[in-house]
Amino acid sequence: MKITVVGGGYVGLVSGACLAKTGHDVTIIDTIPQKVDMINSGRPPIYEKGLEEILKSCVGRNLCASLNYDSVAESDIALICVGTPPRPDGSANLEYIESAAESIGREIGKAESRGVHRFRTVVVKSTVPPGTTEKIVFPAVMKGVGSCATADELSIDIGFAMNPEFLREGLAVEDFLNPDRIVIGSGGGKAKDAVTAMYEGIGTERLYCGITAAEMIKYTSNAFLATKISFSNEIGNICKQLGIDVYEVMKGVGMDHRISPFFLNAGAGFGGSCFPKDVSALVSLAESSGIDPVLLKSVLGVNDAQPLRMIELLEKRIGDISGKHIAVLGLAFKNDTDDIRDSRSIPVLAELIKKGAKITAYDPMATAAMKTLFDESKVIYCANAKDALKDADACLVMTEWPEFTKLDAEFDGMRSRVIIEGRRILSVKDKEGICW
């Protein structure tokens, strides 16, 4: 199949690359020239395990990137994979979705005017509120079509579908090629068949449903996982006060097949590009529908407060932070990525700066990204953990990088060995956990 992917971010780039790997002819559209050039040279603009190998094997053969929408004319499927960032009120900003849809429509209109007739399916892969595909994407596509030719002049056959992604950053390639499930929301017919054919060769269970149900499945999945994390953190906070090891507790809880052991690790909270944004959007959607989502608001409240408990523990151990040297290990929101979006390190760094601490920090991949938020006048970024820890009064571990599990003698360089971890990964004895 010929596939156009609109958006070269995590979802679009990984989806496009993996679809090319499975044999489709893929064009990825992005608005940033530097990103397009990098993709076309086989260099991923983001770090994602296994992505560079796919780009090198497919670019120049059946994968390319472009700044324009020309490829839509010959495409069987146009995938919309643009961002839906939160507005100030927490609702999803859909302007990029609408713009992409209208641009796709214009190219379809131009193609049909030239006599390039074929069935095309517009598929939303971005996370969007229920009703977006039908109420925003469909009208925008048809508006784009109409801007190039009138409906009377054209014989246009367009299908619409919703195909949510369930990709974990750092494991996105693996998740795309070996998914738990593939959700295809459509009205049936040729659109359903087209999306099904797109996944030919990827063996897993398919769920066919309505478009709005597919949109809601993505929000609900992320909200439920975020709820498990905040619930575990709240139990962890209780266990901390009672002197109980929350990891022992959650190990026993997770052995219940109705619960499962996943997303029960207590710690500093969740971050990234999905959970905070999607739960906030679901809260906004509920409130706009006259529902008070008490549980979901609590999930966000627990998550906002959790990283600041690191600061509370720190002050109990060393007193006034002003003028103290604090080392922060881990800046990315999780390991195996350079993504800092909603990283739990951000509120911790902001609070340390507010309280007048001298901060050194180290992350294997996310230093450049964090410098865009906190420059080197506020945070001293180091090349390794040992340098960050040298002469520190205390250390906060914020990300579960595997290399941190091996740290030991590096802590000997600290002025005082006060070590507080927000992720349970350290093997040294003299450390304290946020929830344990």
Coordinates of C-alpha atoms in Angstrom, one line a residue:
M1 CA 0.0 0.0 0.0
K2 CA 1.0 3.6 -0.5
I3 CA 0.7 5.4 2.9
T4 CA 1.2 9.1 3.8
V5 CA 1.9 9.8 7.5
V6 CA 1.3 13.3 8.6
G7 CA 3.5 14.2 11.5
G8 CA 7.1 13.0 12.1
G9 CA 7.1 12.9 15.9
Y10 CA 7.2 9.8 18.1
V11 CA 4.0 8.3 16.8
G12 CA 4.3 9.3 13.2
L13 CA 8.0 8.5 12.7
V14 CA 7.8 5.1 14.5
S15 CA 4.5 4.2 12.7
G16 CA 5.8 5.3 9.3
A17 CA 9.2 3.5 9.8
C18 CA 7.5 0.3 11.0
L19 CA 4.9 0.3 8.2
A20 CA 7.8 0.6 5.7
K21 CA 9.6 -2.3 7.4
T22 CA 6.5 -4.4 6.8
G23 CA 6.6 -3.6 3.1
H24 CA 4.5 -0.5 2.5
D25 CA 5.6 2.5 0.5
V26 CA 5.6 5.3 3.1
T27 CA 6.0 9.1 3.0
I28 CA 6.3 11.0 6.3
I29 CA 5.2 14.7 6.2
D30 CA 6.7 17.1 8.7
T31 CA 6.9 20.9 8.8
I32 CA 10.5 21.1 10.1
P33 CA 13.1 21.0 7.3
Q34 CA 15.9 19.8 9.6
K35 CA 13.8 16.8 10.7
V36 CA 12.9 15.9 7.1
D37 CA 16.6 16.1 6.1
M38 CA 17.5 13.8 9.0
I39 CA 14.9 11.2 8.2
N40 CA 15.9 11.2 4.5
S41 CA 19.5 10.7 5.5
G42 CA 18.6 7.7 7.7
R43 CA 19.1 9.5 11.0
P44 CA 16.3 9.6 13.5
P45 CA 15.6 13.0 15.1
I46 CA 14.6 11.2 18.3
Y47 CA 16.1 8.4 20.2
E48 CA 14.1 5.2 20.0
K49 CA 15.5 1.7 20.3
G50 CA 15.7 0.0 16.9
L51 CA 14.5 3.0 14.9
E52 CA 17.8 4.0 13.3
E53 CA 18.3 0.5 11.9
I54 CA 14.9 0.6 10.2
L55 CA 15.5 4.0 8.8
K56 CA 18.8 2.9 7.3
S57 CA 17.3 -0.1 5.7
C58 CA 14.2 1.6 4.3
V59 CA 15.1 5.2 3.5
G60 CA 15.7 5.5 -0.3
R61 CA 13.8 2.3 -0.9
N62 CA 10.3 2.6 0.4
L63 CA 10.5 5.4 3.0
C64 CA 11.0 9.1 2.6
A65 CA 10.1 12.3 4.3
S66 CA 8.7 15.5 2.8
L67 CA 7.7 19.0 3.6
N68 CA 4.6 18.9 1.3
Y69 CA 1.5 16.8 0.9
D70 CA 2.0 15.8 -2.7
S71 CA 2.1 12.1 -1.7
V72 CA -1.5 12.1 -0.6
A73 CA -2.7 12.1 -4.2
E74 CA -1.3 8.6 -4.8
S75 CA -1.8 7.2 -1.3
D76 CA -4.3 4.6 -0.2
I77 CA -4.2 5.8 3.4
A78 CA -3.3 9.1 5.0
L79 CA -2.5 8.7 8.7
I80 CA -2.9 11.8 10.9
C81 CA -0.2 11.6 13.7
V82 CA 0.1 15.2 14.8
G83 CA 0.2 16.5 18.3
T84 CA -2.8 17.4 20.5
P85 CA -1.1 19.5 23.2
P86 CA -3.1 20.6 26.2
R87 CA -4.7 24.0 26.3
P88 CA -4.5 26.0 29.6
D89 CA -7.8 24.5 30.8
G90 CA -6.5 21.0 30.1
S91 CA -8.6 20.3 27.1
A92 CA -7.0 19.0 23.9
N93 CA -5.8 21.5 21.3
L94 CA -7.1 20.2 18.0
E95 CA -5.8 22.9 15.7
Y96 CA -3.0 20.7 14.3
I97 CA -5.5 17.9 13.6
E98 CA -7.9 20.2 11.8
S99 CA -5.0 21.8 9.7
A100 CA -3.7 18.4 8.7
A101 CA -7.1 17.1 7.7
E102 CA -7.8 20.2 5.6
S103 CA -4.4 19.8 3.9
I104 CA -5.1 16.2 3.1
G105 CA -8.5 17.2 1.7
R106 CA -6.9 19.8 -0.6
E107 CA -4.5 17.2 -2.1
I108 CA -7.4 14.8 -2.6
G109 CA -9.3 17.5 -4.4
K110 CA -6.4 18.4 -6.6
A111 CA -5.8 14.7 -7.5
E112 CA -9.5 14.1 -8.3
S113 CA -9.5 17.3 -10.5
R114 CA -6.6 15.8 -12.4
G115 CA -8.5 12.5 -12.9
V116 CA -6.6 10.6 -10.3
H117 CA -9.5 8.6 -8.9
R118 CA -9.1 6.0 -6.2
F119 CA -10.5 5.1 -2.8
R120 CA -8.6 6.8 0.0
T121 CA -8.9 6.3 3.8
V122 CA -8.1 9.1 6.2
V123 CA -7.1 7.5 9.5
V124 CA -6.7 9.4 12.8
K125 CA -3.9 8.0 14.9
S126 CA -3.4 11.0 17.2
T127 CA -5.1 10.8 20.6
V128 CA -8.3 12.9 20.3
P129 CA -11.5 13.4 22.3
P130 CA -14.4 11.2 21.2
G131 CA -16.2 12.9 18.3
T132 CA -13.1 14.5 16.8
T133 CA -12.9 12.3 13.7
E134 CA -16.6 12.8 12.8
K135 CA -17.0 16.4 13.9
I136 CA -13.6 17.9 13.0
V137 CA -11.6 15.7 10.7
F138 CA -14.4 14.8 8.3
P139 CA -15.6 18.4 7.8
A140 CA -12.0 19.7 7.5
V141 CA -11.1 17.1 4.8
M142 CA -14.3 17.9 2.9
K143 CA -13.5 21.6 3.2
G144 CA -10.1 21.0 1.8
V145 CA -11.5 19.0 -1.1
G146 CA -14.1 21.7 -1.8
S147 CA -11.4 24.4 -1.9
C148 CA -10.0 22.8 -5.0
A149 CA -13.1 21.6 -6.8
T150 CA -16.8 21.4 -6.3
A151 CA -18.4 18.2 -5.3
D152 CA -20.4 18.1 -8.5
E153 CA -17.2 18.0 -10.5
L154 CA -15.7 15.1 -8.6
S155 CA -16.4 11.5 -7.9
I156 CA -14.8 11.3 -4.5
D157 CA -14.7 8.1 -2.4
I158 CA -13.1 8.7 1.0
G159 CA -13.3 6.6 4.1
F160 CA -12.6 7.6 7.6
A161 CA -11.2 5.6 10.6
M162 CA -9.7 5.9 14.0
N163 CA -6.7 3.7 14.9
P164 CA -5.3 4.7 18.3
E165 CA -1.6 4.0 19.1
F166 CA -0.4 2.2 22.2
L167 CA 3.3 2.8 22.0
R168 CA 5.6 3.0 25.0
E169 CA 8.5 5.5 24.5
G170 CA 11.8 3.6 24.5
L171 CA 9.9 0.4 23.3
A172 CA 7.8 2.0 20.6
V173 CA 9.2 -0.1 17.7
E174 CA 8.7 -3.3 19.6
D175 CA 5.2 -2.3 20.6
F176 CA 4.2 -1.4 17.0
L177 CA 5.5 -4.7 15.5
N178 CA 4.3 -6.8 18.4
P179 CA 1.2 -5.1 19.8
D180 CA -1.2 -6.3 22.5
R181 CA -4.1 -5.4 20.2
I182 CA -4.9 -3.4 17.2
V183 CA -8.0 -1.2 17.6
I184 CA -9.8 -0.2 14.4
G185 CA -12.7 2.2 14.7
S186 CA -14.7 2.8 11.5
G187 CA -18.2 2.6 10.0
G188 CA -17.2 -0.7 8.4
G189 CA -16.9 -1.3 4.7
K190 CA -13.8 -0.2 2.7
A191 CA -12.3 2.0 5.4
K192 CA -12.2 -1.0 7.8
D193 CA -10.7 -3.2 5.1
A194 CA -8.0 -0.7 4.2
V195 CA -6.8 -0.3 7.8
T196 CA -6.9 -4.1 8.3
A197 CA -4.8 -4.5 5.2
M198 CA -2.3 -2.0 6.5
Y199 CA -1.6 -4.3 9.4
E200 CA -1.2 -7.5 7.3
G201 CA 1.7 -9.4 8.6
I202 CA 1.4 -8.1 12.2
G203 CA -0.2 -10.9 14.1
T204 CA -2.3 -10.0 17.1
E205 CA -6.0 -9.6 18.1
R206 CA -8.0 -7.0 16.2
L207 CA -10.8 -5.1 17.8
Y208 CA -13.3 -3.6 15.4
C209 CA -15.6 -0.9 16.9
G210 CA -17.1 2.5 16.1
I211 CA -15.0 5.5 15.6
T212 CA -15.9 7.3 18.8
A213 CA -15.4 4.1 20.8
A214 CA -11.9 3.8 19.4
E215 CA -11.2 7.4 20.4
M216 CA -12.4 6.7 23.9
I217 CA -10.5 3.4 24.2
K218 CA -7.2 5.3 24.0
Y219 CA -8.1 7.9 26.6
T220 CA -9.5 5.2 28.9
S221 CA -6.4 3.0 28.6
N222 CA -4.0 5.8 29.5
A223 CA -6.3 7.1 32.3
F224 CA -6.5 3.6 33.9
L225 CA -2.7 3.1 33.8
A226 CA -2.2 6.5 35.3
T227 CA -4.7 5.6 38.0
K228 CA -2.8 2.5 38.9
I229 CA 0.4 4.6 39.3
S230 CA -1.2 7.2 41.5
F231 CA -3.0 4.6 43.5
S232 CA 0.3 2.8 44.1
N233 CA 2.0 6.0 45.1
E234 CA -0.7 6.8 47.6
I235 CA -0.4 3.3 49.1
G236 CA 3.4 3.8 49.1
N237 CA 3.0 7.1 51.0
I238 CA 0.9 5.3 53.6
C239 CA 3.4 2.4 53.8
K240 CA 6.2 4.8 54.3
Q241 CA 4.6 6.3 57.4
L242 CA 3.9 2.8 58.7
G243 CA 7.3 1.4 58.0
I244 CA 6.1 -1.1 55.5
D245 CA 7.9 -2.0 52.3
V246 CA 5.4 -1.0 49.6
Y247 CA 7.2 -3.2 47.0
E248 CA 6.5 -6.3 49.0
V249 CA 2.8 -5.2 49.4
M250 CA 2.4 -4.5 45.6
K251 CA 4.1 -7.7 44.7
G252 CA 1.5 -9.6 46.6
V253 CA -1.3 -7.4 45.2
G254 CA -0.1 -7.8 41.6
M255 CA -0.2 -11.6 41.9
D256 CA -3.9 -11.4 41.6
H257 CA -4.7 -12.0 38.0
R258 CA -7.5 -9.5 38.1
I259 CA -5.0 -6.7 38.9
S260 CA -1.7 -7.8 37.3
P261 CA 1.8 -6.6 38.5
F262 CA 2.1 -3.9 35.8
F263 CA 2.2 -0.2 36.7
L264 CA 2.2 -0.9 40.5
N265 CA 5.7 0.4 41.2
A266 CA 5.4 3.3 43.7
G267 CA 7.7 6.3 43.1
A268 CA 7.9 9.9 41.9
G269 CA 4.9 9.7 39.6
F270 CA 4.1 9.5 35.9
G271 CA 5.2 11.9 33.2
G272 CA 5.8 11.8 29.4
S273 CA 3.8 13.0 26.5
C274 CA 0.6 10.9 27.1
F275 CA -0.6 10.3 30.7
P276 CA -0.6 13.8 32.1
K277 CA -2.0 15.3 28.9
D278 CA -4.6 12.6 28.3
V279 CA -6.0 12.4 31.8
S280 CA -6.3 16.2 31.8
A281 CA -8.1 16.1 28.5
L282 CA -10.5 13.4 29.8
V283 CA -11.2 15.5 32.9
S284 CA -12.0 18.5 30.7
L285 CA -14.2 16.4 28.5
A286 CA -16.1 15.1 31.5
E287 CA -16.6 18.5 33.0
S288 CA -17.8 19.9 29.7
S289 CA -20.4 17.1 29.6
G290 CA -21.6 17.9 33.1
I291 CA -19.7 15.2 34.9
D292 CA -17.4 15.8 37.9
P293 CA -14.6 13.2 37.4
V294 CA -13.5 13.1 41.1
L295 CA -11.3 10.0 40.7
L296 CA -9.4 11.3 37.6
K297 CA -8.8 14.7 39.3
S298 CA -7.4 12.9 42.3
V299 CA -5.1 10.9 40.0
L300 CA -3.6 14.2 38.7
G301 CA -3.5 15.7 42.2
V302 CA -1.5 12.8 43.6
N303 CA 0.8 12.9 40.7
D304 CA 1.4 16.7 41.0
A305 CA 2.2 16.4 44.7
Q306 CA 4.4 13.2 44.5
P307 CA 7.7 14.6 43.3
L308 CA 7.6 17.4 45.9
R309 CA 7.7 14.7 48.5
M310 CA 11.3 14.2 47.4
I311 CA 12.0 17.8 48.5
E312 CA 10.2 17.2 51.9
L313 CA 12.3 14.1 52.6
L314 CA 15.4 16.0 51.6
E315 CA 14.7 18.9 54.0
K316 CA 14.1 16.4 56.8
R317 CA 17.5 14.9 56.2
I318 CA 19.7 18.0 55.6
G319 CA 17.6 20.9 56.8
D320 CA 17.6 24.2 54.9
I321 CA 18.4 23.6 51.3
S322 CA 19.6 27.1 50.5
G323 CA 23.3 27.0 49.5
K324 CA 23.4 23.2 49.7
H325 CA 24.8 21.2 46.8
I326 CA 22.2 18.8 45.5
A327 CA 22.9 16.2 42.8
V328 CA 20.0 15.1 40.6
L329 CA 20.4 11.9 38.6
G330 CA 18.0 11.4 35.8
L331 CA 16.2 14.1 33.8
A332 CA 14.2 12.1 31.2
F333 CA 10.6 11.1 32.2
K334 CA 11.7 7.5 31.9
N335 CA 14.8 5.5 30.9
D336 CA 15.7 4.7 27.3
T337 CA 14.4 8.0 26.0
D338 CA 15.6 11.6 25.7
D339 CA 12.0 12.9 26.3
I340 CA 11.6 15.3 29.2
R341 CA 7.9 16.1 28.6
D342 CA 6.2 16.3 32.0
S343 CA 9.3 14.6 33.6
R344 CA 9.0 14.4 37.4
S345 CA 12.5 16.0 37.4
I346 CA 11.1 19.3 36.2
P347 CA 9.1 20.2 39.4
V348 CA 12.0 18.9 41.5
L349 CA 14.5 21.1 39.8
A350 CA 12.2 24.1 39.9
E351 CA 11.7 23.7 43.6
L352 CA 15.4 23.3 44.3
I353 CA 16.1 26.4 42.3
K354 CA 13.4 28.3 44.2
K355 CA 14.9 27.3 47.5
G356 CA 18.4 28.4 46.5
A357 CA 20.2 25.1 46.1
K358 CA 23.3 24.6 44.0
I359 CA 22.4 21.9 41.5
T360 CA 24.4 19.4 39.5
A361 CA 22.6 17.0 37.2
Y362 CA 23.3 14.0 34.9
D363 CA 21.3 12.1 32.4
P364 CA 22.6 9.7 29.7
M365 CA 20.4 11.3 27.0
A366 CA 18.2 14.1 28.2
T367 CA 20.7 16.8 29.1
A368 CA 20.2 18.9 25.9
A369 CA 16.5 18.8 26.2
M370 CA 16.5 19.9 29.9
K371 CA 18.9 22.8 29.1
T372 CA 16.1 24.4 27.1
L373 CA 14.1 24.7 30.4
F374 CA 16.9 25.3 32.9
D375 CA 20.0 26.8 31.5
E376 CA 23.5 26.3 33.0
S377 CA 23.1 29.4 35.2
K378 CA 20.6 27.4 37.2
V379 CA 21.8 23.8 36.8
I380 CA 25.3 22.5 36.2
Y381 CA 25.1 19.6 33.8
C382 CA 27.7 16.9 34.2
A383 CA 29.1 14.3 31.8
N384 CA 28.6 11.4 34.2
A385 CA 27.2 10.5 37.6
K386 CA 30.5 10.7 39.4
D387 CA 31.1 14.3 38.5
A388 CA 27.5 15.2 39.5
L389 CA 27.9 13.5 42.9
K390 CA 31.3 15.0 43.7
D391 CA 31.0 17.1 47.0
A392 CA 27.2 16.9 46.9
D393 CA 25.3 17.3 50.2
A394 CA 22.6 15.0 48.9
C395 CA 21.5 13.1 45.8
L396 CA 18.0 12.7 44.3
V397 CA 17.5 9.9 41.8
M398 CA 14.7 10.6 39.4
T399 CA 14.9 8.2 36.5
E400 CA 15.3 4.4 36.4
W401 CA 18.4 4.3 34.1
P402 CA 20.0 0.9 34.3
E403 CA 23.4 2.4 34.7
F404 CA 22.3 3.9 38.0
T405 CA 21.8 0.4 39.4
K406 CA 25.6 -0.1 39.2
L407 CA 26.5 3.1 41.1
D408 CA 28.3 2.5 44.4
A409 CA 31.8 4.0 44.9
E410 CA 30.6 7.1 43.0
F411 CA 28.6 8.0 46.1
D412 CA 31.8 8.1 48.2
G413 CA 32.6 11.4 46.5
M414 CA 29.7 13.1 48.2
R415 CA 30.2 15.4 51.1
S416 CA 27.4 13.5 52.9
R417 CA 25.8 10.3 51.7
V418 CA 22.2 11.4 51.8
I419 CA 20.6 9.5 48.9
I420 CA 16.9 9.7 48.1
E421 CA 15.5 7.8 45.2
G422 CA 12.2 8.3 43.4
R423 CA 12.6 5.0 41.5
R424 CA 13.6 1.8 43.3
I425 CA 16.7 1.0 41.3
L426 CA 19.8 1.6 43.6
S427 CA 21.7 -1.3 45.0
V428 CA 23.6 0.7 47.7
K429 CA 22.5 0.2 51.3
D430 CA 22.4 3.7 52.6
K431 CA 19.6 5.1 50.6
E432 CA 16.0 6.1 51.3
G433 CA 13.1 5.8 48.9
I434 CA 10.3 8.3 48.4
C435 CA 7.7 5.6 49.4
W436 CA 9.8 3.0 51.1

